[in-house]
């Protein structure tokens, strides 16, 4: 059985960070933070009542039964997943590719992480048959698989797994006694929410699924680290949350008081926040579609992006042209495209793909503009692709891929 190994290669050992929105902080959100700047009392481990209550109400509006008692909050998704992993215990199963920071969390805990291939139509969830086979092999070799991680609106592939596939995968995991952590950070960044069906695994198996969401996905800046988790409303879920809170206490992963107030405001989805989220998703959808078209026109491959602020491209068909430029693996490709596009373009090895596969995650934020004013202009435009600064950025993007033919 092939295990996932950390790759300390490239300019960042474990990175990269999640794709940024490329937009200034919402003024109403900044005002809430500023008003709370004088607060000196810290949030308790797991979050105070206001933040946990706002998170519970957020999930209830989406059809998930939740109350403040089943919610845990932390200063970012990394420490929160770390605490949940430690609380569940055992080995971890995760899709290939997957978010870059998942495997390091397991590694720090001394857990073994096993990648499972994803189906052809999407990323973010393992193929159900491959999952069952992997569990069997791990147990035959003396392993102890207990946890499966999913990312239905996915980083890095920007796809949204269809509900029937999610159900099959979760059913397979539950049949093997695995607990499921569903990372739904990108759930509110769907490019076409009226056309794309996203169904949380917690709606299908509420007693076996913990939902995790990093608010930097759609609600707050990454510089205000806040993440929330909804544990199952069962005795086992309560025990899981209690163990996670012990760990969050031990590592001091509490949300700063002013940030907690801003996060609670954002989770309430007032008009300015909801409007910004919808507009930002539509903007990134527009430029992502243009970038996807350019990638395909060059002869490379990429699944159509349906969520997030990125797309995942496979430049394998362009291997000959890349080899002529000294690009033979995904680390070379990361360095080449990052220099060519003047922005970080992380290689697929960051996300658990094989080093020899020529895959990269491409962020859409650099196409919105180089200044806050340009980015806001892009956000307000009826057709952002017609703006001169967006057109120039896309032209440079198209040229970088065209020359690889």
GROMACS .gro file of C-alpha atoms in nm:
model
  405
    1UNK     CA    1   0.000   0.000   0.000
    2UNK     CA    2   0.145   0.334  -0.105
    3UNK     CA    3   0.143   0.589   0.171
    4UNK     CA    4   0.123   0.964   0.136
    5UNK     CA    5   0.459   1.122   0.214
    6UNK     CA    6   0.522   1.487   0.281
    7UNK     CA    7   0.717   1.668   0.009
    8UNK     CA    8   0.961   1.927   0.134
    9UNK     CA    9   1.028   2.055  -0.216
   10UNK     CA   10   0.997   2.387  -0.383
   11UNK     CA   11   0.995   2.737  -0.234
   12UNK     CA   12   0.738   2.645   0.035
   13UNK     CA   13   0.761   2.321   0.229
   14UNK     CA   14   0.393   2.252   0.269
   15UNK     CA   15   0.202   2.544   0.118
   16UNK     CA   16   0.045   2.691  -0.073
   17UNK     CA   17  -0.228   2.898   0.091
   18UNK     CA   18  -0.585   2.880  -0.034
   19UNK     CA   19  -0.668   3.100  -0.334
   20UNK     CA   20  -0.736   3.456  -0.224
   21UNK     CA   21  -1.051   3.650  -0.325
   22UNK     CA   22  -0.845   3.936  -0.466
   23UNK     CA   23  -1.091   4.190  -0.326
   24UNK     CA   24  -1.063   4.452  -0.049
   25UNK     CA   25  -1.227   4.378   0.284
   26UNK     CA   26  -1.596   4.465   0.291
   27UNK     CA   27  -1.629   4.806   0.467
   28UNK     CA   28  -1.918   4.690   0.686
   29UNK     CA   29  -1.708   4.397   0.805
   30UNK     CA   30  -1.411   4.622   0.881
   31UNK     CA   31  -1.641   4.848   1.080
   32UNK     CA   32  -1.751   4.560   1.305
   33UNK     CA   33  -1.391   4.461   1.369
   34UNK     CA   34  -1.291   4.819   1.440
   35UNK     CA   35  -1.580   4.863   1.684
   36UNK     CA   36  -1.465   4.554   1.874
   37UNK     CA   37  -1.094   4.647   1.870
   38UNK     CA   38  -1.106   4.756   2.234
   39UNK     CA   39  -1.226   4.417   2.352
   40UNK     CA   40  -0.968   4.262   2.586
   41UNK     CA   41  -1.134   3.938   2.695
   42UNK     CA   42  -1.044   3.635   2.483
   43UNK     CA   43  -1.290   3.393   2.330
   44UNK     CA   44  -1.307   3.064   2.519
   45UNK     CA   45  -1.163   2.755   2.348
   46UNK     CA   46  -1.415   2.640   2.090
   47UNK     CA   47  -1.568   2.986   2.058
   48UNK     CA   48  -1.807   3.194   2.265
   49UNK     CA   49  -2.187   3.167   2.256
   50UNK     CA   50  -2.236   3.443   1.997
   51UNK     CA   51  -1.995   3.294   1.744
   52UNK     CA   52  -2.116   2.938   1.796
   53UNK     CA   53  -2.478   3.049   1.781
   54UNK     CA   54  -2.417   3.236   1.454
   55UNK     CA   55  -2.252   2.926   1.305
   56UNK     CA   56  -2.541   2.704   1.416
   57UNK     CA   57  -2.794   2.943   1.262
   58UNK     CA   58  -2.589   2.948   0.940
   59UNK     CA   59  -2.615   2.569   0.911
   60UNK     CA   60  -2.983   2.564   1.004
   61UNK     CA   61  -3.055   2.800   0.715
   62UNK     CA   62  -2.899   2.534   0.492
   63UNK     CA   63  -3.113   2.253   0.626
   64UNK     CA   64  -2.868   2.106   0.879
   65UNK     CA   65  -2.994   2.065   1.233
   66UNK     CA   66  -2.745   2.241   1.460
   67UNK     CA   67  -2.723   2.424   1.789
   68UNK     CA   68  -2.447   2.615   1.962
   69UNK     CA   69  -2.361   2.310   2.171
   70UNK     CA   70  -2.246   2.107   1.870
   71UNK     CA   71  -2.024   2.381   1.723
   72UNK     CA   72  -1.652   2.433   1.777
   73UNK     CA   73  -1.456   2.732   1.649
   74UNK     CA   74  -1.082   2.786   1.620
   75UNK     CA   75  -0.829   3.029   1.479
   76UNK     CA   76  -0.823   2.873   1.135
   77UNK     CA   77  -0.907   2.548   0.964
   78UNK     CA   78  -0.564   2.396   1.025
   79UNK     CA   79  -0.577   2.382   1.406
   80UNK     CA   80  -0.944   2.284   1.396
   81UNK     CA   81  -0.881   1.988   1.165
   82UNK     CA   82  -0.575   1.899   1.372
   83UNK     CA   83  -0.793   1.878   1.682
   84UNK     CA   84  -1.063   1.675   1.504
   85UNK     CA   85  -0.808   1.433   1.359
   86UNK     CA   86  -0.652   1.382   1.700
   87UNK     CA   87  -0.993   1.331   1.859
   88UNK     CA   88  -1.100   1.068   1.606
   89UNK     CA   89  -0.765   0.887   1.604
   90UNK     CA   90  -0.646   0.621   1.364
   91UNK     CA   91  -0.532   0.638   1.005
   92UNK     CA   92  -0.674   0.887   0.755
   93UNK     CA   93  -0.813   0.835   0.405
   94UNK     CA   94  -0.833   1.126   0.166
   95UNK     CA   95  -0.884   1.189  -0.206
   96UNK     CA   96  -0.603   1.241  -0.454
   97UNK     CA   97  -0.560   1.533  -0.514
   98UNK     CA   98  -0.663   1.710  -0.193
   99UNK     CA   99  -0.603   2.042  -0.013
  100UNK     CA  100  -0.232   2.094   0.042
  101UNK     CA  101  -0.257   2.127   0.420
  102UNK     CA  102  -0.442   1.802   0.498
  103UNK     CA  103  -0.149   1.561   0.490
  104UNK     CA  104   0.078   1.781   0.708
  105UNK     CA  105  -0.192   1.776   0.977
  106UNK     CA  106  -0.190   1.397   0.980
  107UNK     CA  107   0.190   1.390   0.970
  108UNK     CA  108   0.222   1.615   1.275
  109UNK     CA  109  -0.005   1.378   1.466
  110UNK     CA  110   0.194   1.074   1.362
  111UNK     CA  111  -0.103   0.941   1.166
  112UNK     CA  112  -0.067   0.758   0.836
  113UNK     CA  113  -0.258   0.917   0.548
  114UNK     CA  114  -0.365   0.713   0.247
  115UNK     CA  115  -0.463   0.878  -0.079
  116UNK     CA  116  -0.750   0.723  -0.273
  117UNK     CA  117  -0.803   0.801  -0.645
  118UNK     CA  118  -1.094   1.026  -0.737
  119UNK     CA  119  -1.348   0.943  -1.011
  120UNK     CA  120  -1.307   1.084  -1.360
  121UNK     CA  121  -1.591   1.337  -1.334
  122UNK     CA  122  -1.477   1.531  -1.027
  123UNK     CA  123  -1.228   1.573  -0.747
  124UNK     CA  124  -1.280   1.613  -0.375
  125UNK     CA  125  -1.419   1.265  -0.303
  126UNK     CA  126  -1.259   0.921  -0.341
  127UNK     CA  127  -1.392   0.668  -0.587
  128UNK     CA  128  -1.619   0.450  -0.368
  129UNK     CA  129  -1.484   0.118  -0.495
  130UNK     CA  130  -1.125   0.234  -0.459
  131UNK     CA  131  -1.209   0.350  -0.107
  132UNK     CA  132  -1.337   0.006  -0.004
  133UNK     CA  133  -1.034  -0.164  -0.157
  134UNK     CA  134  -0.797   0.077   0.019
  135UNK     CA  135  -0.963   0.020   0.357
  136UNK     CA  136  -0.935  -0.356   0.308
  137UNK     CA  137  -0.568  -0.340   0.217
  138UNK     CA  138  -0.480  -0.103   0.501
  139UNK     CA  139  -0.645  -0.336   0.753
  140UNK     CA  140  -0.477  -0.640   0.600
  141UNK     CA  141  -0.144  -0.467   0.656
  142UNK     CA  142  -0.226  -0.392   1.019
  143UNK     CA  143  -0.347  -0.035   0.976
  144UNK     CA  144  -0.633   0.129   1.161
  145UNK     CA  145  -0.839   0.348   0.923
  146UNK     CA  146  -1.095   0.556   1.114
  147UNK     CA  147  -1.135   0.888   0.933
  148UNK     CA  148  -1.219   0.997   0.579
  149UNK     CA  149  -1.178   1.356   0.460
  150UNK     CA  150  -1.392   1.499   0.181
  151UNK     CA  151  -1.402   1.833  -0.001
  152UNK     CA  152  -1.721   1.833  -0.210
  153UNK     CA  153  -1.680   2.185  -0.354
  154UNK     CA  154  -1.314   2.106  -0.402
  155UNK     CA  155  -0.974   2.256  -0.359
  156UNK     CA  156  -0.776   2.205  -0.579
  157UNK     CA  157  -0.997   2.091  -0.868
  158UNK     CA  158  -1.279   2.350  -0.828
  159UNK     CA  159  -1.535   2.078  -0.905
  160UNK     CA  160  -1.853   1.991  -0.715
  161UNK     CA  161  -1.916   1.619  -0.674
  162UNK     CA  162  -2.271   1.515  -0.770
  163UNK     CA  163  -2.500   1.414  -0.481
  164UNK     CA  164  -2.537   1.053  -0.596
  165UNK     CA  165  -2.159   1.005  -0.594
  166UNK     CA  166  -2.124   1.174  -0.255
  167UNK     CA  167  -2.390   0.939  -0.118
  168UNK     CA  168  -2.212   0.631  -0.256
  169UNK     CA  169  -1.879   0.738  -0.109
  170UNK     CA  170  -2.027   0.822   0.231
  171UNK     CA  171  -2.229   0.501   0.238
  172UNK     CA  172  -1.910   0.304   0.171
  173UNK     CA  173  -1.721   0.492   0.444
  174UNK     CA  174  -1.997   0.450   0.701
  175UNK     CA  175  -2.025   0.078   0.622
  176UNK     CA  176  -1.657   0.048   0.716
  177UNK     CA  177  -1.701   0.238   1.042
  178UNK     CA  178  -1.520   0.553   0.927
  179UNK     CA  179  -1.603   0.895   1.063
  180UNK     CA  180  -1.629   1.161   0.790
  181UNK     CA  181  -1.504   1.518   0.801
  182UNK     CA  182  -1.657   1.721   0.519
  183UNK     CA  183  -1.461   2.038   0.441
  184UNK     CA  184  -1.723   2.277   0.307
  185UNK     CA  185  -1.510   2.589   0.296
  186UNK     CA  186  -1.608   2.655  -0.067
  187UNK     CA  187  -1.980   2.580  -0.033
  188UNK     CA  188  -2.078   2.945  -0.072
  189UNK     CA  189  -1.860   3.009  -0.377
  190UNK     CA  190  -2.062   2.811  -0.633
  191UNK     CA  191  -2.030   2.977  -0.972
  192UNK     CA  192  -2.387   2.897  -1.077
  193UNK     CA  193  -2.580   2.812  -0.760
  194UNK     CA  194  -2.908   2.774  -0.951
  195UNK     CA  195  -2.755   2.506  -1.174
  196UNK     CA  196  -2.504   2.329  -0.949
  197UNK     CA  197  -2.640   2.094  -0.683
  198UNK     CA  198  -2.431   2.080  -0.368
  199UNK     CA  199  -2.548   1.840  -0.099
  200UNK     CA  200  -2.359   1.815   0.227
  201UNK     CA  201  -2.264   1.465   0.342
  202UNK     CA  202  -2.408   1.568   0.679
  203UNK     CA  203  -2.753   1.585   0.520
  204UNK     CA  204  -2.717   1.220   0.419
  205UNK     CA  205  -2.546   1.077   0.727
  206UNK     CA  206  -2.592   1.332   1.007
  207UNK     CA  207  -2.465   1.102   1.281
  208UNK     CA  208  -2.136   1.014   1.109
  209UNK     CA  209  -2.029   1.346   0.954
  210UNK     CA  210  -1.854   1.648   1.101
  211UNK     CA  211  -1.869   1.960   0.882
  212UNK     CA  212  -1.570   2.194   0.872
  213UNK     CA  213  -1.569   2.541   0.717
  214UNK     CA  214  -1.292   2.799   0.697
  215UNK     CA  215  -1.457   3.141   0.687
  216UNK     CA  216  -1.178   3.263   0.457
  217UNK     CA  217  -1.356   3.072   0.181
  218UNK     CA  218  -1.629   3.333   0.143
  219UNK     CA  219  -1.681   3.540   0.458
  220UNK     CA  220  -1.370   3.687   0.619
  221UNK     CA  221  -1.013   3.772   0.510
  222UNK     CA  222  -0.749   3.505   0.557
  223UNK     CA  223  -0.570   3.748   0.789
  224UNK     CA  224  -0.863   3.710   1.034
  225UNK     CA  225  -0.832   3.333   1.086
  226UNK     CA  226  -1.160   3.172   1.186
  227UNK     CA  227  -1.301   2.827   1.118
  228UNK     CA  228  -1.604   2.647   1.255
  229UNK     CA  229  -1.708   2.284   1.279
  230UNK     CA  230  -2.046   2.121   1.332
  231UNK     CA  231  -2.018   1.791   1.515
  232UNK     CA  232  -2.298   1.531   1.500
  233UNK     CA  233  -2.585   1.583   1.743
  234UNK     CA  234  -2.525   1.247   1.908
  235UNK     CA  235  -2.348   1.122   2.217
  236UNK     CA  236  -2.048   1.031   2.005
  237UNK     CA  237  -2.056   1.372   1.842
  238UNK     CA  238  -2.059   1.542   2.183
  239UNK     CA  239  -1.761   1.330   2.294
  240UNK     CA  240  -1.576   1.416   1.972
  241UNK     CA  241  -1.635   1.786   2.027
  242UNK     CA  242  -1.522   1.762   2.391
  243UNK     CA  243  -1.196   1.591   2.294
  244UNK     CA  244  -1.139   1.846   2.019
  245UNK     CA  245  -1.192   2.133   2.267
  246UNK     CA  246  -0.931   1.981   2.498
  247UNK     CA  247  -0.680   1.988   2.215
  248UNK     CA  248  -0.773   2.339   2.104
  249UNK     CA  249  -0.721   2.449   2.465
  250UNK     CA  250  -0.382   2.280   2.478
  251UNK     CA  251  -0.253   2.449   2.163
  252UNK     CA  252  -0.418   2.785   2.235
  253UNK     CA  253  -0.607   2.793   1.905
  254UNK     CA  254  -0.868   3.045   2.014
  255UNK     CA  255  -1.032   3.308   1.794
  256UNK     CA  256  -0.930   3.663   1.893
  257UNK     CA  257  -1.224   3.851   2.044
  258UNK     CA  258  -1.258   4.126   1.780
  259UNK     CA  259  -1.224   3.871   1.499
  260UNK     CA  260  -1.492   3.655   1.661
  261UNK     CA  261  -1.736   3.946   1.656
  262UNK     CA  262  -1.667   4.015   1.290
  263UNK     CA  263  -1.703   3.643   1.210
  264UNK     CA  264  -2.035   3.621   1.394
  265UNK     CA  265  -2.159   3.924   1.200
  266UNK     CA  266  -2.053   3.769   0.869
  267UNK     CA  267  -2.211   3.432   0.949
  268UNK     CA  268  -2.540   3.613   1.006
  269UNK     CA  269  -2.532   3.691   0.631
  270UNK     CA  270  -2.657   4.049   0.647
  271UNK     CA  271  -2.730   4.219   0.316
  272UNK     CA  272  -2.382   4.364   0.248
  273UNK     CA  273  -2.213   4.031   0.319
  274UNK     CA  274  -2.459   3.826   0.113
  275UNK     CA  275  -2.435   4.070  -0.177
  276UNK     CA  276  -2.053   4.063  -0.174
  277UNK     CA  277  -2.048   3.681  -0.166
  278UNK     CA  278  -2.283   3.655  -0.465
  279UNK     CA  279  -2.099   3.920  -0.665
  280UNK     CA  280  -1.756   3.774  -0.590
  281UNK     CA  281  -1.867   3.424  -0.690
  282UNK     CA  282  -2.010   3.555  -1.018
  283UNK     CA  283  -1.692   3.752  -1.090
  284UNK     CA  284  -1.463   3.456  -1.030
  285UNK     CA  285  -1.695   3.236  -1.236
  286UNK     CA  286  -1.657   3.472  -1.531
  287UNK     CA  287  -1.279   3.491  -1.525
  288UNK     CA  288  -1.241   3.121  -1.440
  289UNK     CA  289  -1.445   3.030  -1.748
  290UNK     CA  290  -1.217   3.248  -1.962
  291UNK     CA  291  -0.906   3.094  -1.808
  292UNK     CA  292  -1.048   2.744  -1.856
  293UNK     CA  293  -1.113   2.819  -2.224
  294UNK     CA  294  -0.753   2.937  -2.265
  295UNK     CA  295  -0.617   2.623  -2.101
  296UNK     CA  296  -0.822   2.398  -2.328
  297UNK     CA  297  -0.732   2.601  -2.639
  298UNK     CA  298  -0.364   2.538  -2.567
  299UNK     CA  299  -0.422   2.162  -2.578
  300UNK     CA  300  -0.404   2.112  -2.201
  301UNK     CA  301  -0.682   1.955  -1.997
  302UNK     CA  302  -0.895   2.084  -1.709
  303UNK     CA  303  -1.232   2.001  -1.563
  304UNK     CA  304  -1.476   2.294  -1.584
  305UNK     CA  305  -1.453   2.495  -1.260
  306UNK     CA  306  -1.781   2.511  -1.067
  307UNK     CA  307  -1.676   2.668  -0.737
  308UNK     CA  308  -1.397   2.859  -0.572
  309UNK     CA  309  -1.135   3.093  -0.711
  310UNK     CA  310  -0.919   2.852  -0.906
  311UNK     CA  311  -0.900   2.574  -1.162
  312UNK     CA  312  -0.681   2.264  -1.188
  313UNK     CA  313  -0.501   2.211  -1.516
  314UNK     CA  314  -0.328   1.903  -1.653
  315UNK     CA  315  -0.053   1.999  -1.896
  316UNK     CA  316   0.039   1.640  -1.975
  317UNK     CA  317  -0.060   1.679  -2.341
  318UNK     CA  318   0.196   1.962  -2.367
  319UNK     CA  319   0.480   1.756  -2.221
  320UNK     CA  320   0.701   1.780  -2.532
  321UNK     CA  321   0.688   2.158  -2.544
  322UNK     CA  322   0.748   2.183  -2.170
  323UNK     CA  323   1.041   1.943  -2.185
  324UNK     CA  324   1.205   2.171  -2.441
  325UNK     CA  325   1.188   2.442  -2.171
  326UNK     CA  326   1.340   2.217  -1.904
  327UNK     CA  327   1.006   2.129  -1.744
  328UNK     CA  328   0.988   1.759  -1.662
  329UNK     CA  329   0.775   1.734  -1.348
  330UNK     CA  330   0.521   1.933  -1.147
  331UNK     CA  331   0.787   2.108  -0.940
  332UNK     CA  332   0.953   2.233  -1.258
  333UNK     CA  333   0.612   2.331  -1.391
  334UNK     CA  334   0.532   2.524  -1.072
  335UNK     CA  335   0.854   2.721  -1.100
  336UNK     CA  336   0.815   2.783  -1.474
  337UNK     CA  337   0.453   2.901  -1.470
  338UNK     CA  338   0.497   3.101  -1.149
  339UNK     CA  339   0.777   3.295  -1.316
  340UNK     CA  340   0.594   3.321  -1.648
  341UNK     CA  341   0.265   3.443  -1.496
  342UNK     CA  342   0.430   3.639  -1.213
  343UNK     CA  343   0.212   3.475  -0.949
  344UNK     CA  344   0.229   3.152  -0.750
  345UNK     CA  345   0.106   2.856  -0.957
  346UNK     CA  346   0.148   2.555  -0.726
  347UNK     CA  347   0.223   2.217  -0.878
  348UNK     CA  348   0.011   1.909  -0.831
  349UNK     CA  349   0.271   1.750  -0.600
  350UNK     CA  350   0.151   1.999  -0.338
  351UNK     CA  351  -0.191   1.834  -0.348
  352UNK     CA  352  -0.084   1.471  -0.341
  353UNK     CA  353  -0.056   1.411  -0.716
  354UNK     CA  354   0.247   1.229  -0.851
  355UNK     CA  355   0.552   1.446  -0.910
  356UNK     CA  356   0.569   1.330  -1.271
  357UNK     CA  357   0.215   1.447  -1.347
  358UNK     CA  358   0.220   1.794  -1.503
  359UNK     CA  359  -0.065   1.947  -1.306
  360UNK     CA  360  -0.108   2.290  -1.146
  361UNK     CA  361  -0.368   2.486  -0.955
  362UNK     CA  362  -0.432   2.824  -1.115
  363UNK     CA  363  -0.584   3.105  -0.908
  364UNK     CA  364  -0.823   3.352  -1.071
  365UNK     CA  365  -0.762   3.647  -0.836
  366UNK     CA  366  -0.456   3.773  -1.029
  367UNK     CA  367  -0.681   3.823  -1.333
  368UNK     CA  368  -0.903   4.075  -1.149
  369UNK     CA  369  -0.653   4.358  -1.131
  370UNK     CA  370  -0.333   4.467  -0.961
  371UNK     CA  371  -0.480   4.731  -0.727
  372UNK     CA  372  -0.778   4.736  -0.490
  373UNK     CA  373  -0.943   4.995  -0.712
  374UNK     CA  374  -0.912   4.777  -1.022
  375UNK     CA  375  -1.047   4.474  -0.836
  376UNK     CA  376  -1.350   4.668  -0.715
  377UNK     CA  377  -1.404   4.794  -1.069
  378UNK     CA  378  -1.401   4.433  -1.186
  379UNK     CA  379  -1.652   4.341  -0.916
  380UNK     CA  380  -1.893   4.615  -1.024
  381UNK     CA  381  -1.861   4.564  -1.399
  382UNK     CA  382  -2.143   4.414  -1.603
  383UNK     CA  383  -1.882   4.231  -1.810
  384UNK     CA  384  -1.545   4.235  -1.633
  385UNK     CA  385  -1.372   4.076  -1.933
  386UNK     CA  386  -1.420   4.401  -2.123
  387UNK     CA  387  -1.222   4.605  -1.870
  388UNK     CA  388  -0.874   4.696  -2.000
  389UNK     CA  389  -0.685   4.562  -1.698
  390UNK     CA  390  -0.872   4.230  -1.702
  391UNK     CA  391  -0.829   4.200  -2.080
  392UNK     CA  392  -0.453   4.260  -2.044
  393UNK     CA  393  -0.421   3.999  -1.769
  394UNK     CA  394  -0.615   3.743  -1.970
  395UNK     CA  395  -0.412   3.820  -2.281
  396UNK     CA  396  -0.089   3.750  -2.092
  397UNK     CA  397  -0.243   3.431  -1.953
  398UNK     CA  398  -0.349   3.313  -2.299
  399UNK     CA  399  -0.004   3.391  -2.443
  400UNK     CA  400   0.170   3.192  -2.168
  401UNK     CA  401  -0.030   2.882  -2.255
  402UNK     CA  402  -0.034   2.932  -2.632
  403UNK     CA  403   0.345   2.931  -2.647
  404UNK     CA  404   0.348   2.580  -2.500
  405UNK     CA  405   0.173   2.425  -2.800
   0.00000   0.00000   0.00000
